[in-house]
mmCIF file of C-alpha atoms in Angstrom:
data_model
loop_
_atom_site.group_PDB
_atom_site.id
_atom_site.type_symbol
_atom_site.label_atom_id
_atom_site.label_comp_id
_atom_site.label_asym_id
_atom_site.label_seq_id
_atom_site.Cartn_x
_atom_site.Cartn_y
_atom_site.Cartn_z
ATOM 1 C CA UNK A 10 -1.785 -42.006 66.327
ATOM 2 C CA UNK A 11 -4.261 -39.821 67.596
ATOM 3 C CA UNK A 12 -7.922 -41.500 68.066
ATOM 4 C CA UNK A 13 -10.794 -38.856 66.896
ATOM 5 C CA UNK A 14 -14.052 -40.123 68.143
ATOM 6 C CA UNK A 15 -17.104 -38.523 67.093
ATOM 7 C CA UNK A 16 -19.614 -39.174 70.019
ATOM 8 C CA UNK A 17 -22.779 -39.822 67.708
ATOM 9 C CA UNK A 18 -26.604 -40.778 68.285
ATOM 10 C CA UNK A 19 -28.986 -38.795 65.886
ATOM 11 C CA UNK A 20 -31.612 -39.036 69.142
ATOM 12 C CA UNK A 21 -31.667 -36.862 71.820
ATOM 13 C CA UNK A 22 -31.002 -37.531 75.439
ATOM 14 C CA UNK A 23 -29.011 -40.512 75.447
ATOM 15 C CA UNK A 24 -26.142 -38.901 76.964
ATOM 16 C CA UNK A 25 -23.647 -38.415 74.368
ATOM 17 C CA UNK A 26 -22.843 -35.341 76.206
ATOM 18 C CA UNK A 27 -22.310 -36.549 79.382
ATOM 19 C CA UNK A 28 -20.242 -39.261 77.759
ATOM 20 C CA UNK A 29 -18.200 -36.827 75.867
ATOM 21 C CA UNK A 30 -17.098 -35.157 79.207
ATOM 22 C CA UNK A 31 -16.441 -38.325 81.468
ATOM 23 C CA UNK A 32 -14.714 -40.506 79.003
ATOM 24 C CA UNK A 33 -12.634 -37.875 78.492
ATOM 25 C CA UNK A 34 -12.105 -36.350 81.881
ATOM 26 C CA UNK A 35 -11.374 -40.174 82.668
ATOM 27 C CA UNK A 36 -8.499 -40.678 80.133
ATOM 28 C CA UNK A 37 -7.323 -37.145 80.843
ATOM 29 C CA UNK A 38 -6.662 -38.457 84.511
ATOM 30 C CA UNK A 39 -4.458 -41.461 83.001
ATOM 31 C CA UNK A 40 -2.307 -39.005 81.648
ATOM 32 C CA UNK A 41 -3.711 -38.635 77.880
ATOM 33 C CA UNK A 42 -4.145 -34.868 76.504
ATOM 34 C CA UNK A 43 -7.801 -34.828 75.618
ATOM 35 C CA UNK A 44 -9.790 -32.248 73.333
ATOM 36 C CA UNK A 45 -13.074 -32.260 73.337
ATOM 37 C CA UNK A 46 -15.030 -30.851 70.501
ATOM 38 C CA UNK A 47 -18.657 -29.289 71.257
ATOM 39 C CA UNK A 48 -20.462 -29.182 67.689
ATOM 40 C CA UNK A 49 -23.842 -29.111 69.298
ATOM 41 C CA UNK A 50 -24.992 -25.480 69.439
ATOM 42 C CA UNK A 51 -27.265 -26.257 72.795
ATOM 43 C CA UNK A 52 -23.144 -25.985 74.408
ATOM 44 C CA UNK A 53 -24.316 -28.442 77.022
ATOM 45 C CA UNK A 54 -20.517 -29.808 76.668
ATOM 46 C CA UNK A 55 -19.749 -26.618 76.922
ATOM 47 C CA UNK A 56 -21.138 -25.748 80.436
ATOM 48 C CA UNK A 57 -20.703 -28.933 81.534
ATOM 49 C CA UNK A 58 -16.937 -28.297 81.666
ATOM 50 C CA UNK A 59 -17.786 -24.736 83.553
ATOM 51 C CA UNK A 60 -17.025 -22.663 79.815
ATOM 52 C CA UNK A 61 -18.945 -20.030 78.786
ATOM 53 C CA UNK A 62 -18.035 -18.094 75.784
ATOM 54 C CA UNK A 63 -18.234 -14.503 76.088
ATOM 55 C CA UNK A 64 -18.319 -11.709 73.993
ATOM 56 C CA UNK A 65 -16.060 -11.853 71.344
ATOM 57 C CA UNK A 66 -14.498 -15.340 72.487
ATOM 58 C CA UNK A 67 -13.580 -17.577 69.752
ATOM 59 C CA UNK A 68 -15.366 -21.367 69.973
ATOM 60 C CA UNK A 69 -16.279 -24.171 67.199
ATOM 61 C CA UNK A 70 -18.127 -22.175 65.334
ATOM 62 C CA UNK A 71 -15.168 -19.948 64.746
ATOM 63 C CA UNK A 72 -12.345 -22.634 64.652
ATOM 64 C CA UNK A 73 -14.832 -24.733 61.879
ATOM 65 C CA UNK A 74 -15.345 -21.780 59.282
ATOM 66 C CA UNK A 75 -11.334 -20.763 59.666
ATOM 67 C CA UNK A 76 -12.067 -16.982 61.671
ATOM 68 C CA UNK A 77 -9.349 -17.558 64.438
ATOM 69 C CA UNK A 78 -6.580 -19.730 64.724
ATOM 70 C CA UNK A 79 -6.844 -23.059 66.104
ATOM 71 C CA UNK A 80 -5.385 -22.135 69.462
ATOM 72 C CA UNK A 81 -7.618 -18.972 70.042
ATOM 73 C CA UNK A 82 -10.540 -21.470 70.125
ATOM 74 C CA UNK A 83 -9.278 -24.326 72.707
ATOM 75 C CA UNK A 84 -9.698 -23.400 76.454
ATOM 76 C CA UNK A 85 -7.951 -25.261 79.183
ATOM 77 C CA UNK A 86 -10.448 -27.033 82.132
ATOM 78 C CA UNK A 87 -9.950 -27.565 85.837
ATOM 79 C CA UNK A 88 -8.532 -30.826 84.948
ATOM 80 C CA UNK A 89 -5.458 -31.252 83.899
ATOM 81 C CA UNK A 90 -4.830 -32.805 80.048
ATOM 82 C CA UNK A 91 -8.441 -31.893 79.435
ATOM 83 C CA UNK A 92 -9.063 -29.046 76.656
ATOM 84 C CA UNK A 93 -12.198 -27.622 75.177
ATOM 85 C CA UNK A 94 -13.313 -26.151 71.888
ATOM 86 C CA UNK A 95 -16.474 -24.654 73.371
ATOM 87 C CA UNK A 96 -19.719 -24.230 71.604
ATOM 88 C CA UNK A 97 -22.299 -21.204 71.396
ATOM 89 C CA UNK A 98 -25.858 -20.893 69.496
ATOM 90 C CA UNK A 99 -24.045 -19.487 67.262
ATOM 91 C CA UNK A 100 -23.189 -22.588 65.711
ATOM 92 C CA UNK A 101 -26.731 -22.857 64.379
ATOM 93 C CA UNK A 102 -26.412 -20.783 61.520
ATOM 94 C CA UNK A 103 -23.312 -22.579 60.169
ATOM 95 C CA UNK A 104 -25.060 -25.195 58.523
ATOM 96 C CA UNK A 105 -27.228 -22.875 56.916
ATOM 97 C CA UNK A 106 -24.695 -20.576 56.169
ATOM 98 C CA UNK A 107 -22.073 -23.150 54.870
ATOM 99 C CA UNK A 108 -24.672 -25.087 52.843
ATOM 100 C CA UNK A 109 -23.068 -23.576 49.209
ATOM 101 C CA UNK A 110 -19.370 -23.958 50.674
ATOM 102 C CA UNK A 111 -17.291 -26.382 48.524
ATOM 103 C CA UNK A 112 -15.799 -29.409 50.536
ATOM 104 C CA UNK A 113 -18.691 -28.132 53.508
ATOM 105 C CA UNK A 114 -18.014 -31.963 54.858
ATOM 106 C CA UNK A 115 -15.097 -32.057 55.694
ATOM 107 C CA UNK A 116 -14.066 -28.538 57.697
ATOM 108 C CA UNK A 117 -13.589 -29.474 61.091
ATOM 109 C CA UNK A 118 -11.306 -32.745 59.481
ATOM 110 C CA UNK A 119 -9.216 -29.336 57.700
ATOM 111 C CA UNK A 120 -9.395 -27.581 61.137
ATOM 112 C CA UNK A 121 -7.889 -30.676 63.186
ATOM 113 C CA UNK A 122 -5.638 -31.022 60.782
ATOM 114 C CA UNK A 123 -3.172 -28.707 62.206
ATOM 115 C CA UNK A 124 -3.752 -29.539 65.642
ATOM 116 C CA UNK A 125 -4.605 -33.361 66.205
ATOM 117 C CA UNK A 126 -0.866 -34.480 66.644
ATOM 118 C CA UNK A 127 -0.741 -32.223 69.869
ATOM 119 C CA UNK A 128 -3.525 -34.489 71.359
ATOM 120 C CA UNK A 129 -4.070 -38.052 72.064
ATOM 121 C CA UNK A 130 -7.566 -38.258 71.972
ATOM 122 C CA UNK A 131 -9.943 -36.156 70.837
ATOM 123 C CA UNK A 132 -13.526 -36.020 71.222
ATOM 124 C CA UNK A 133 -16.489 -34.755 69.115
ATOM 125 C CA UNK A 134 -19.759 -34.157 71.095
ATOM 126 C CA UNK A 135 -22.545 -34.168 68.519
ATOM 127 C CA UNK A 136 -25.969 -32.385 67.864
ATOM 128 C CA UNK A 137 -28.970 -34.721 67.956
ATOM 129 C CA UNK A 138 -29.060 -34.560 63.977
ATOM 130 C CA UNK A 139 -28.439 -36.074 60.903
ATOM 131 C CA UNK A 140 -27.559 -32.521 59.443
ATOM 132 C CA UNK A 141 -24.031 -31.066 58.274
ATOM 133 C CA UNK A 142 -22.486 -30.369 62.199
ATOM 134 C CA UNK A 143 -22.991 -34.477 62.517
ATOM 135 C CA UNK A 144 -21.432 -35.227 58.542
ATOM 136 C CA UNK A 145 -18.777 -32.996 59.592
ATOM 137 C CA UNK A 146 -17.907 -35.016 62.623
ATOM 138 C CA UNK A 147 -18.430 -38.307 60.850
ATOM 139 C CA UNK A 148 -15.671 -36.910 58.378
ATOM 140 C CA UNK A 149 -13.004 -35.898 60.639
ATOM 141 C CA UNK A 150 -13.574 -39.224 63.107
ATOM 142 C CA UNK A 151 -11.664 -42.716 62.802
ATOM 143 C CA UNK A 152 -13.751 -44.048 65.383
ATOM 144 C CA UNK A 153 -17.414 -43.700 66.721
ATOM 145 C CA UNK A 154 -19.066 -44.222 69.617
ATOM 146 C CA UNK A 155 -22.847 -44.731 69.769
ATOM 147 C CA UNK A 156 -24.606 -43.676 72.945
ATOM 148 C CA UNK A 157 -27.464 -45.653 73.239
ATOM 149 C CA UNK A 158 -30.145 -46.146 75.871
ATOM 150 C CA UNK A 159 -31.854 -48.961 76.351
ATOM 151 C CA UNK A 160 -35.770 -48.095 75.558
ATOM 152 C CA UNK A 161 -37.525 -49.781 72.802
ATOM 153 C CA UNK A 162 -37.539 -46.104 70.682
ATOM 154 C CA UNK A 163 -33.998 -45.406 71.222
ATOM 155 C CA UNK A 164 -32.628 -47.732 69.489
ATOM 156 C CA UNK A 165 -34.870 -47.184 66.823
ATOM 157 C CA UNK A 166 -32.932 -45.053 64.926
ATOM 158 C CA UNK A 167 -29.390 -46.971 65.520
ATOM 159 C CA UNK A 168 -29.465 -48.874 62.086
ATOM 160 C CA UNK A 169 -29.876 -45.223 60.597
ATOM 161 C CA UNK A 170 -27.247 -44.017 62.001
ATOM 162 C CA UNK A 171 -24.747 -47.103 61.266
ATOM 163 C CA UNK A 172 -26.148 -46.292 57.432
ATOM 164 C CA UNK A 173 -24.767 -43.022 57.321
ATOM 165 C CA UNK A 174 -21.091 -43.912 59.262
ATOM 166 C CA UNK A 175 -21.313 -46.593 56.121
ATOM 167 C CA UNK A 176 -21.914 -43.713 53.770
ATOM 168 C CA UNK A 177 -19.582 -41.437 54.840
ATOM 169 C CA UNK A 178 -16.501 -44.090 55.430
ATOM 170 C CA UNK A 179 -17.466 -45.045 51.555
ATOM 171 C CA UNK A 180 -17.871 -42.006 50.152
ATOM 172 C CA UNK A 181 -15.847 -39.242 52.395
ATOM 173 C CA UNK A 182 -13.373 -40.536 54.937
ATOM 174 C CA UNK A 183 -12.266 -44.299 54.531
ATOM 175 C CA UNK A 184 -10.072 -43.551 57.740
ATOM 176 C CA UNK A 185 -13.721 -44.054 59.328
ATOM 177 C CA UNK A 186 -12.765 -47.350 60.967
ATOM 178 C CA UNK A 187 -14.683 -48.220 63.459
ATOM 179 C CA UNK A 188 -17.873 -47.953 65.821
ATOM 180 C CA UNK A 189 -18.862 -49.459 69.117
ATOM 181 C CA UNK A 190 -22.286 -48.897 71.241
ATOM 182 C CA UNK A 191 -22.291 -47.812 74.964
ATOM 183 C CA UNK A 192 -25.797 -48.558 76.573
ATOM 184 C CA UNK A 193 -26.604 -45.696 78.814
ATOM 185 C CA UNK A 194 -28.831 -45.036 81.683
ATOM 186 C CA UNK A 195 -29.449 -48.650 82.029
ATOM 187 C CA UNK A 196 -31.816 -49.200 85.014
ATOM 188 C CA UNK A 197 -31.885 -52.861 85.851
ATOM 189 C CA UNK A 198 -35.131 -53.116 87.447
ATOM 190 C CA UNK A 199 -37.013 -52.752 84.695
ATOM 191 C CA UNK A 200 -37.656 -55.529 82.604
ATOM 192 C CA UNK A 201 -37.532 -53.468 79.433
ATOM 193 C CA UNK A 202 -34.448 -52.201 79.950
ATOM 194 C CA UNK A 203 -32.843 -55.595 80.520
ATOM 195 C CA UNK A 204 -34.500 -57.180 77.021
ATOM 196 C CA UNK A 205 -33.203 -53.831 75.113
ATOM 197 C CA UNK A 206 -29.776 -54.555 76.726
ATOM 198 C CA UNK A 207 -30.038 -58.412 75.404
ATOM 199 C CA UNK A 208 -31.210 -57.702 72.244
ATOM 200 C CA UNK A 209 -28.803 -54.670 71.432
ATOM 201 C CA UNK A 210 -26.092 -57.110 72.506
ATOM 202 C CA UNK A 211 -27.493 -60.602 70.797
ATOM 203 C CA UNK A 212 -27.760 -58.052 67.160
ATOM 204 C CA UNK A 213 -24.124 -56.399 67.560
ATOM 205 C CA UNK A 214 -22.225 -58.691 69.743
ATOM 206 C CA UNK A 215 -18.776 -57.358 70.359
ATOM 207 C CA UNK A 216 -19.669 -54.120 69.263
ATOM 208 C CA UNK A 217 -21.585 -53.228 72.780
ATOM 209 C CA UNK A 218 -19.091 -52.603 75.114
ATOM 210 C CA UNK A 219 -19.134 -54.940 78.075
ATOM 211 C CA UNK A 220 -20.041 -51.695 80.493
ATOM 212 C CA UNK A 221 -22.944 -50.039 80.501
ATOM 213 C CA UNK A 222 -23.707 -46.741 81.515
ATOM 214 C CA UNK A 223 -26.699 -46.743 84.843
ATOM 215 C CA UNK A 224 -28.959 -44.649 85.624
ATOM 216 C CA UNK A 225 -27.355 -42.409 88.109
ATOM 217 C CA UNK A 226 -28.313 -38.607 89.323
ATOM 218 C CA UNK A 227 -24.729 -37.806 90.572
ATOM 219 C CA UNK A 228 -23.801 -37.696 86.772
ATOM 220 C CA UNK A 229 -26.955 -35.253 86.322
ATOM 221 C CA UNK A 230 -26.023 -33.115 89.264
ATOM 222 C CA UNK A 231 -22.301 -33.165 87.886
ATOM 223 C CA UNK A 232 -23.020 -31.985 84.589
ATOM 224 C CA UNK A 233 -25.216 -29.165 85.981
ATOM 225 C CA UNK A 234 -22.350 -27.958 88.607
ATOM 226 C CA UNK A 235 -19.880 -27.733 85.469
ATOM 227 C CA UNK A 236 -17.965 -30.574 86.638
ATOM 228 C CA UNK A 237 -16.736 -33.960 85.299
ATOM 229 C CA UNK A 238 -18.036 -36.907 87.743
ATOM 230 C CA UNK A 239 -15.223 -38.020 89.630
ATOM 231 C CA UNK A 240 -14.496 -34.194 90.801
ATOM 232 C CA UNK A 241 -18.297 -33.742 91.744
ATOM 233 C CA UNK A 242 -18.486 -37.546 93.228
ATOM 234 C CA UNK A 243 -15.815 -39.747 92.390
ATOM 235 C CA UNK A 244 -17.149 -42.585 94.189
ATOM 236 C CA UNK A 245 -20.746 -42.833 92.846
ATOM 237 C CA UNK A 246 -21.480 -45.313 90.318
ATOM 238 C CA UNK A 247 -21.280 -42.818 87.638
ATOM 239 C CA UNK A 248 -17.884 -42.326 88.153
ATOM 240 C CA UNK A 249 -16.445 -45.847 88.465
ATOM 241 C CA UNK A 250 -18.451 -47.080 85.544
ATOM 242 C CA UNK A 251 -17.180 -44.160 82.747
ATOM 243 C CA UNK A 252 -13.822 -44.939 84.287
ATOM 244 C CA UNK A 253 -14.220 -48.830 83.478
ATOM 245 C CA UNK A 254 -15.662 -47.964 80.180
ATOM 246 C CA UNK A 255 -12.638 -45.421 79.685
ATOM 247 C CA UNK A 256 -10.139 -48.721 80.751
ATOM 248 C CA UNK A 257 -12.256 -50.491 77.584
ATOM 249 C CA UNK A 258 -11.045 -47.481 75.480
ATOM 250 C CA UNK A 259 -7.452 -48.216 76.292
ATOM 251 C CA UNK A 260 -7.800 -51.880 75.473
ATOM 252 C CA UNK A 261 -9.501 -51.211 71.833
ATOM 253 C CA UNK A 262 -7.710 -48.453 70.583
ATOM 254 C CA UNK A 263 -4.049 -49.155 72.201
ATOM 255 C CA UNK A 264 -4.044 -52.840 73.379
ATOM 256 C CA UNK A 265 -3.796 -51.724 76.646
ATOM 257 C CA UNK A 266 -4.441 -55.180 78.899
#
C-alpha cells in the first residue's frame, strides 16, 4: 500500500520543506520510488530539488485543477527513485479560484488517484496555512507528519493543527490514520529547547519520534545548492539524522526492524 504523507505545520519555518526533501531523498536511496508533492506556492521544495518550472511547464497547480495529465506534471531528480510534482506562484490563485468548485477538498486525492500505485511513498510538502492547498493535502494523506521546532511559540499552534487532521479524518477522509511529530532544529544548548523537547514528548509520548531533527547549516546550504543532504554532505549531522528518522519511517509504516 502506498503511504501518502502530508508534511503539515500551519507555522512557518519549521522545516517541513527541508523534511519533505530528505526523508524522501533518504527512502529513495533504500530503493523506494518517492513523489514528492510541492503544494506550497513559495516552490522552496521545488528548488530545493534543482526544478524550476519554465514557461509553459506543467506543475501542481496544473496536475490539481486536471489541465495536463498526471505524467506531464512529475519531473525526475538527480537521485534515483526520487520524483517531483514541482510548484510555481502560480499555485496562489487556486484557492481563490477553486473556492466555488464542488468536491474543492479533495482534488489532489482525485489527481493521485491514478498515479499513487506507481509509487511507494509519496510526499506532500505543505504551505504554512490552514487554507484549501493544506485541506487538500489533509484529504488525500493516510498519514501526517508534524514538523515541529522546539520554541515555546511553535508549538503553539500544534493542538490546532491536530483539530483540523481530527476534522478532516471525521468528516472527509477516514483513511486519515495517523500522525507523528518530528522536533526540528533542536539545539541542545539551550535550555529552552531541551524543556520544549520534554514537554512535547511528556504531552504526546509515542507520537514524537525518538529522532530529532538539530540545528545544522549543511541542511541550509543543501537546500540552497538544490540538493538533498547526503549529496551536498552526506556525513554532516543533517544527513545521518533524516536518514535515522527515515529508518523510523520503515519501522511504523512497514514493520521494518
Amino acid at each position: 500500500m502506498t503511504q501518502i504523507i502530508a508534511v503539515a505545520n500551519q507555522k512557518g519555518g519549521t522545516g517541513k520543506t527541508t523534511t519533505t526533501i530528505n526523508l524522501g531523498a533518504c527512502l529513495a536511496e533504500r530503493g523506494k520510488k518517492v513523489l514528492l508533492v510541492d503544494l506550497d506556492p513559495q516552490a522552496n521544495m521545488s528548488r530545493g530539488v534543482n526544478i524550476v518550472l519554465g514557461e509553459g511547464e506543467k506543475g501542481s497547480y496544473d496536475f490539481i485543477t486536471d489541465r495536463c495529465q498526471p505524467h506531464e506534471a512529475i519531473k525526475p531528480t538527480a537521485i534515483p527513485n526520487l520524483f517531483v510534482v514541482p510548484s510555481h506562484i502560480d499555485l496562489a490563485a487556486a484557492e481563490a479560484e477553486l473556492f466555488g468548485e464542488i468536491g474543492r477538498e479533495q482534488l489532489l486525492r482525485a489527481s493521485l488517484g491514478d498515479i499513487q500505485d506507481h509509487f511507494d511513498y509519496i510526499f506532500i510538502d505543505t504551505p504554512p496555512s490552514l487554507g484549501l492547498l493544506m485541506i487538500n493535502a489533509l484529504s488525500a494523506a493516510n498519514q501526517v507528519i508534524i514538523p515541529v521546532q522546539t520554541q515555546t511559540f511553535a508549538v503553539n499552534g500544534l493542538n490546532q493543527l491536530l483539530k483540523t487532521i481530527k476534522t478532516v479524518r471525521t468528516k472527509i477522509n477516514p483513511s486519515l490514520s495517523g500522525w507523528v511529530v518530528l522536533p526540528t532544529m533542536v539545539d541542545y544548548r539551550r535550555n529552552e529547547d531541551k524543556r520544549v523537547l520534554q514537554d512535547i514528548t511528556k504531552e504526546y509520548g509515542e507520537k514524537v519520534l525518538p529522532i530529532a531533527i538539530r540545528v545544522n547549516a549543511k541542511l541550509l546550504e543543501a537546500v540552497r545548492m538544490g540538493q538533498v543532504i547526503t549529496q551536498y554532505d552526506r556525513n554532516s549531522t543533517g544527513a545521518k539524522e533524516y536518514c535515522s528518522c527515515a529508518e523510523e519511517l520503515l519501522k511504523i509504516y512497514e514493520g521494518v526492524a
